[in-house]
Short mmCIF file of C-alpha atoms in Angstrom, two decimals:
data_model
loop_
_atom_site.label_atom_id
_atom_site.label_comp_id
_atom_site.label_asym_id
_atom_site.label_seq_id
_atom_site.Cartn_x
_atom_site.Cartn_y
_atom_site.Cartn_z
CA MET A 1 271.05 1.14 208.18
CA ALA A 2 269.88 -0.78 205.19
CA LYS A 3 267.88 -3.60 205.80
CA LYS A 4 269.72 -6.78 204.41
CA LYS A 5 268.00 -8.47 201.27
CA LYS A 6 266.59 -11.92 201.84
CA ALA A 7 268.35 -14.73 200.09
CA GLN A 8 266.12 -16.10 197.43
CA VAL A 9 266.38 -20.12 197.50
CA ALA A 10 266.51 -21.12 194.27
CA GLU A 11 263.70 -24.12 192.97
CA PRO A 12 265.45 -26.84 192.42
CA THR A 13 265.74 -28.09 188.91
CA ARG A 14 263.72 -30.69 186.96
CA GLU A 15 266.29 -32.64 187.56
CA GLU A 16 266.51 -32.60 191.05
CA LEU A 17 263.34 -32.63 191.53
CA SER A 18 263.02 -35.91 189.86
CA GLU A 19 266.17 -37.09 191.47
CA PHE A 20 264.04 -36.72 194.65
CA ALA A 21 260.86 -37.85 194.10
CA TYR A 22 262.30 -40.86 192.65
CA GLN A 23 263.95 -41.36 195.96
CA PRO A 24 261.82 -43.41 198.83
CA THR A 25 259.66 -41.73 200.77
CA GLY A 26 260.50 -42.31 204.56
CA ALA A 27 256.83 -42.46 206.94
CA GLU A 28 258.17 -41.14 210.04
CA GLY A 29 255.83 -38.63 211.91
CA PHE A 30 252.63 -40.25 209.72
CA ASP A 31 250.47 -42.07 211.96
CA GLY A 32 249.56 -44.77 209.94
CA GLU A 33 246.38 -46.12 212.67
CA LYS A 34 244.96 -42.98 211.49
CA PRO A 35 245.85 -42.48 207.86
CA PHE A 36 242.68 -40.28 206.86
CA SER A 37 242.95 -37.66 209.60
CA SER A 38 243.53 -33.98 209.31
CA GLN A 39 247.05 -34.18 210.31
CA SER A 40 247.90 -37.32 207.97
CA TYR A 41 246.19 -34.78 205.53
CA LYS A 42 248.99 -32.17 206.21
CA HIS A 43 251.46 -34.33 206.87
CA MET A 44 251.03 -35.86 203.21
CA LYS A 45 251.11 -32.24 201.67
CA GLY A 46 254.07 -31.07 203.08
CA LEU A 47 255.70 -34.45 201.76
CA LEU A 48 254.00 -33.67 198.34
CA MET A 49 255.33 -29.59 198.37
CA GLN A 50 258.65 -30.99 197.93
CA ARG A 51 258.45 -33.62 195.75
CA VAL A 52 256.43 -31.46 192.84
CA ASN A 53 256.67 -28.35 191.34
CA PRO A 54 254.55 -25.17 192.25
CA SER A 55 251.59 -25.40 189.91
CA ARG A 56 251.48 -29.42 190.45
CA TYR A 57 251.27 -28.95 193.93
CA VAL A 58 248.73 -26.33 193.98
CA HIS A 59 246.84 -28.59 191.41
CA SER A 60 247.08 -31.72 193.74
CA ILE A 61 245.52 -29.41 196.35
CA SER A 62 242.29 -28.61 194.32
CA VAL A 63 241.77 -31.99 193.03
CA ALA A 64 242.05 -33.37 197.07
CA LYS A 65 238.99 -30.69 197.87
CA THR A 66 237.09 -31.70 194.18
CA ALA A 67 237.20 -34.69 195.16
CA ARG A 68 235.99 -33.95 198.50
CA LYS A 69 233.17 -32.46 197.04
CA LEU A 70 232.10 -35.10 194.80
CA ALA A 71 232.24 -37.92 197.83
CA ARG A 72 229.98 -35.93 199.91
CA ALA A 73 227.81 -35.56 196.92
CA TYR A 74 227.66 -38.95 196.01
CA GLY A 75 227.65 -40.62 199.50
CA TYR A 76 231.58 -41.73 199.58
CA ASP A 77 234.01 -41.43 202.34
CA GLY A 78 235.19 -37.06 201.99
CA HIS A 79 238.31 -37.92 203.99
CA ILE A 80 239.38 -41.05 202.02
CA ALA A 81 238.35 -39.43 198.75
CA ARG A 82 240.44 -35.96 199.89
CA MET A 83 243.63 -38.17 200.32
CA ALA A 84 243.76 -39.68 197.12
CA GLY A 85 242.85 -36.88 195.24
CA LEU A 86 245.87 -35.29 196.94
CA LEU A 87 248.53 -38.10 195.91
CA HIS A 88 247.23 -38.74 192.58
CA ASP A 89 250.34 -37.16 190.91
CA TRP A 90 252.68 -38.71 193.57
CA ASP A 91 255.05 -39.43 190.77
CA LYS A 92 254.25 -36.55 188.06
CA ALA A 93 258.05 -34.99 188.57
CA LEU A 94 259.79 -38.42 187.78
CA LEU A 95 261.29 -38.45 184.16
CA PRO A 96 260.59 -40.47 181.54
CA ALA A 97 263.42 -42.83 182.24
CA GLN A 98 262.39 -43.43 185.81
CA LEU A 99 259.59 -43.57 185.17
CA GLN A 100 260.08 -46.84 182.81
CA GLN A 101 262.43 -47.27 185.44
CA ARG A 102 259.92 -47.74 187.79
CA ILE A 103 257.37 -50.17 185.56
CA ALA A 104 260.84 -52.57 185.36
CA ASP A 105 261.43 -52.70 189.71
CA PHE A 106 257.67 -53.24 190.35
CA ASP A 107 256.63 -55.61 187.61
CA LEU A 108 254.02 -53.39 186.78
CA LYS A 109 251.88 -55.08 183.61
CA VAL A 110 251.72 -51.77 181.33
CA SER A 111 251.74 -52.23 177.45
CA PRO A 112 255.75 -52.06 176.25
CA ASP A 113 253.89 -49.63 174.02
CA VAL A 114 252.76 -47.37 176.39
CA VAL A 115 256.12 -47.29 178.44
CA ASN A 116 258.34 -46.62 175.58
CA GLY A 117 255.81 -44.57 173.34
CA MET A 118 253.46 -42.92 176.01
CA PRO A 119 255.54 -42.51 179.60
CA TRP A 120 253.16 -39.51 180.08
CA VAL A 121 250.63 -41.93 181.32
CA LEU A 122 253.17 -44.15 183.77
CA HIS A 123 252.82 -41.81 187.10
CA GLY A 124 249.40 -43.20 187.93
CA PRO A 125 250.45 -46.95 187.92
CA THR A 126 254.16 -46.10 189.35
CA ALA A 127 252.59 -43.67 191.89
CA ALA A 128 250.19 -46.76 193.33
CA ALA A 129 253.21 -48.39 193.24
CA VAL A 130 255.37 -46.72 195.13
CA LEU A 131 252.76 -45.55 197.58
CA ARG A 132 251.91 -48.88 198.16
CA ARG A 133 255.17 -49.50 199.42
CA ASP A 134 256.25 -46.99 201.22
CA PHE A 135 252.42 -45.83 202.50
CA PRO A 136 250.51 -49.61 203.01
CA CYS A 137 248.19 -47.71 205.13
CA PHE A 138 246.38 -46.83 202.69
CA GLY A 139 244.81 -49.41 201.34
CA GLU A 140 244.38 -50.95 198.00
CA GLU A 141 241.10 -48.81 197.27
CA VAL A 142 243.19 -45.73 197.30
CA PHE A 143 246.11 -47.03 195.39
CA GLN A 144 243.96 -48.68 192.79
CA ALA A 145 241.84 -45.25 192.00
CA ILE A 146 245.42 -43.42 191.83
CA GLU A 147 246.77 -46.22 189.54
CA ARG A 148 243.51 -45.70 186.92
CA HIS A 149 243.66 -41.81 187.19
CA THR A 150 245.39 -41.48 183.96
CA VAL A 151 243.74 -43.80 181.21
CA GLY A 152 240.90 -45.47 183.55
CA ALA A 153 239.59 -49.22 183.07
CA PRO A 154 236.12 -51.12 182.50
CA SER A 155 234.12 -51.21 185.36
CA MET A 156 235.61 -48.35 187.75
CA ALA A 157 234.65 -48.06 191.65
CA PRO A 158 233.19 -45.52 192.54
CA LEU A 159 236.45 -43.70 193.93
CA ASP A 160 237.87 -44.21 191.10
CA MET A 161 235.61 -41.87 189.09
CA ILE A 162 235.91 -39.46 191.76
CA VAL A 163 239.58 -39.21 191.46
CA PHE A 164 239.23 -39.45 187.65
CA VAL A 165 236.60 -36.64 187.51
CA ALA A 166 238.28 -34.26 189.78
CA ASP A 167 241.47 -34.55 188.12
CA LYS A 168 239.69 -32.93 185.20
CA ILE A 169 237.23 -30.66 186.45
CA GLU A 170 238.92 -28.76 189.36
CA PRO A 171 238.52 -25.14 189.25
CA THR A 172 242.65 -24.28 187.73
CA HIS A 173 241.47 -26.15 184.36
CA ASP A 174 240.31 -23.65 182.14
CA VAL A 175 238.41 -25.72 180.00
CA ALA A 176 234.54 -24.54 179.29
CA GLU A 177 233.52 -28.10 179.59
CA TYR A 178 234.98 -29.14 182.36
CA LYS A 179 233.50 -25.72 183.94
CA ARG A 180 230.55 -26.50 182.89
CA LEU A 181 230.45 -30.41 184.39
CA TYR A 182 231.66 -29.09 187.65
CA LYS A 183 228.70 -27.04 188.26
CA GLN A 184 226.43 -30.21 187.38
CA ILE A 185 228.47 -32.12 190.38
CA GLY A 186 225.32 -33.79 192.32
CA THR A 187 222.94 -32.94 189.43
CA MET A 188 223.97 -35.72 187.28
CA SER A 189 224.91 -39.18 188.77
CA LEU A 190 228.80 -39.99 188.75
CA GLU A 191 228.58 -42.61 186.34
CA GLU A 192 226.66 -39.89 183.99
CA LEU A 193 229.81 -37.40 185.36
CA PHE A 194 232.08 -39.88 184.95
CA TYR A 195 231.57 -40.62 181.61
CA ALA A 196 231.16 -37.15 180.17
CA VAL A 197 234.68 -36.29 181.27
CA LEU A 198 236.05 -39.45 179.41
CA LYS A 199 234.62 -38.31 176.38
CA GLU A 200 235.60 -34.83 176.65
CA GLY A 201 239.38 -35.95 177.54
CA MET A 202 239.07 -38.59 174.51
CA SER A 203 237.40 -36.04 172.36
CA TYR A 204 240.76 -33.24 173.01
CA LEU A 205 243.11 -36.38 172.07
CA VAL A 206 241.82 -36.33 168.36
CA ARG A 207 241.37 -32.83 168.33
CA ALA A 208 244.75 -32.45 169.35
CA GLY A 209 246.06 -35.44 167.25
CA LYS A 210 247.77 -37.02 170.33
CA PRO A 211 248.35 -40.73 170.50
CA ILE A 212 245.40 -42.79 172.19
CA SER A 213 246.80 -45.77 174.22
CA TYR A 214 245.48 -49.00 173.36
CA ASP A 215 243.76 -49.44 176.52
CA SER A 216 242.23 -45.93 176.59
CA VAL A 217 240.40 -47.28 173.26
CA THR A 218 239.69 -50.11 175.43
CA VAL A 219 237.94 -48.24 178.59
CA TRP A 220 236.72 -46.16 175.47
CA ASN A 221 234.64 -49.10 173.93
CA TRP A 222 233.42 -50.78 176.92
CA TYR A 223 231.68 -47.66 177.98
CA ASN A 224 229.97 -46.92 175.19
CA GLY A 225 228.46 -50.89 175.46
CA ALA A 226 227.98 -50.40 179.15
CA LYS A 227 226.30 -47.13 179.39
CA PRO A 228 222.25 -46.91 178.54
CA GLN A 229 221.93 -46.29 174.82
CA GLU A 230 219.84 -43.45 173.92
CA GLN A 231 216.31 -43.72 172.49
#
């Protein structure tokens, strides 16, 4: 007797995924007293898998692992860094209109030019806002790192830099400079590594002829003024 073929479950469309990710996420089954435990990490992985596409999920897992590696190299808590890395793209599946609505709903201070013209950078601040609402136990340090991972900010905190760097140099990114910088973990200082990643990101935008937000320029100028000048 021929075996019956298993019914294939169709992946949700982008619109369906976005609509699902836009809804509040319940915290049932999550241990808020141990937000950075292995069990909590596993729980959040399960939730993330439902709200982003498969390639984004693979990227997020890789960012989490890279963030933990960076944390261990630079004296930061690896469990906290891993969770922040996992959740950095929590709102990535949202469509531009929903990201813009989140900005309005949470009254986030984002330039109208960015809201209307560069919605692809909004998922950092919106993810921080919605995670703060649904999972407040992760704390402001984590929310700030998630908020800043797209554009950065002057005077980045260690966790901010860890997530920002991990997002770019994680091993699934096929960019020669990022692959080179991944090998420099623990050799360069965290600040030097962050600046090198920031520089490559700005260079890419210029080479590709892509728009650069005013906030990105502000961050770039700040770090060029703050970093030690070459002799």
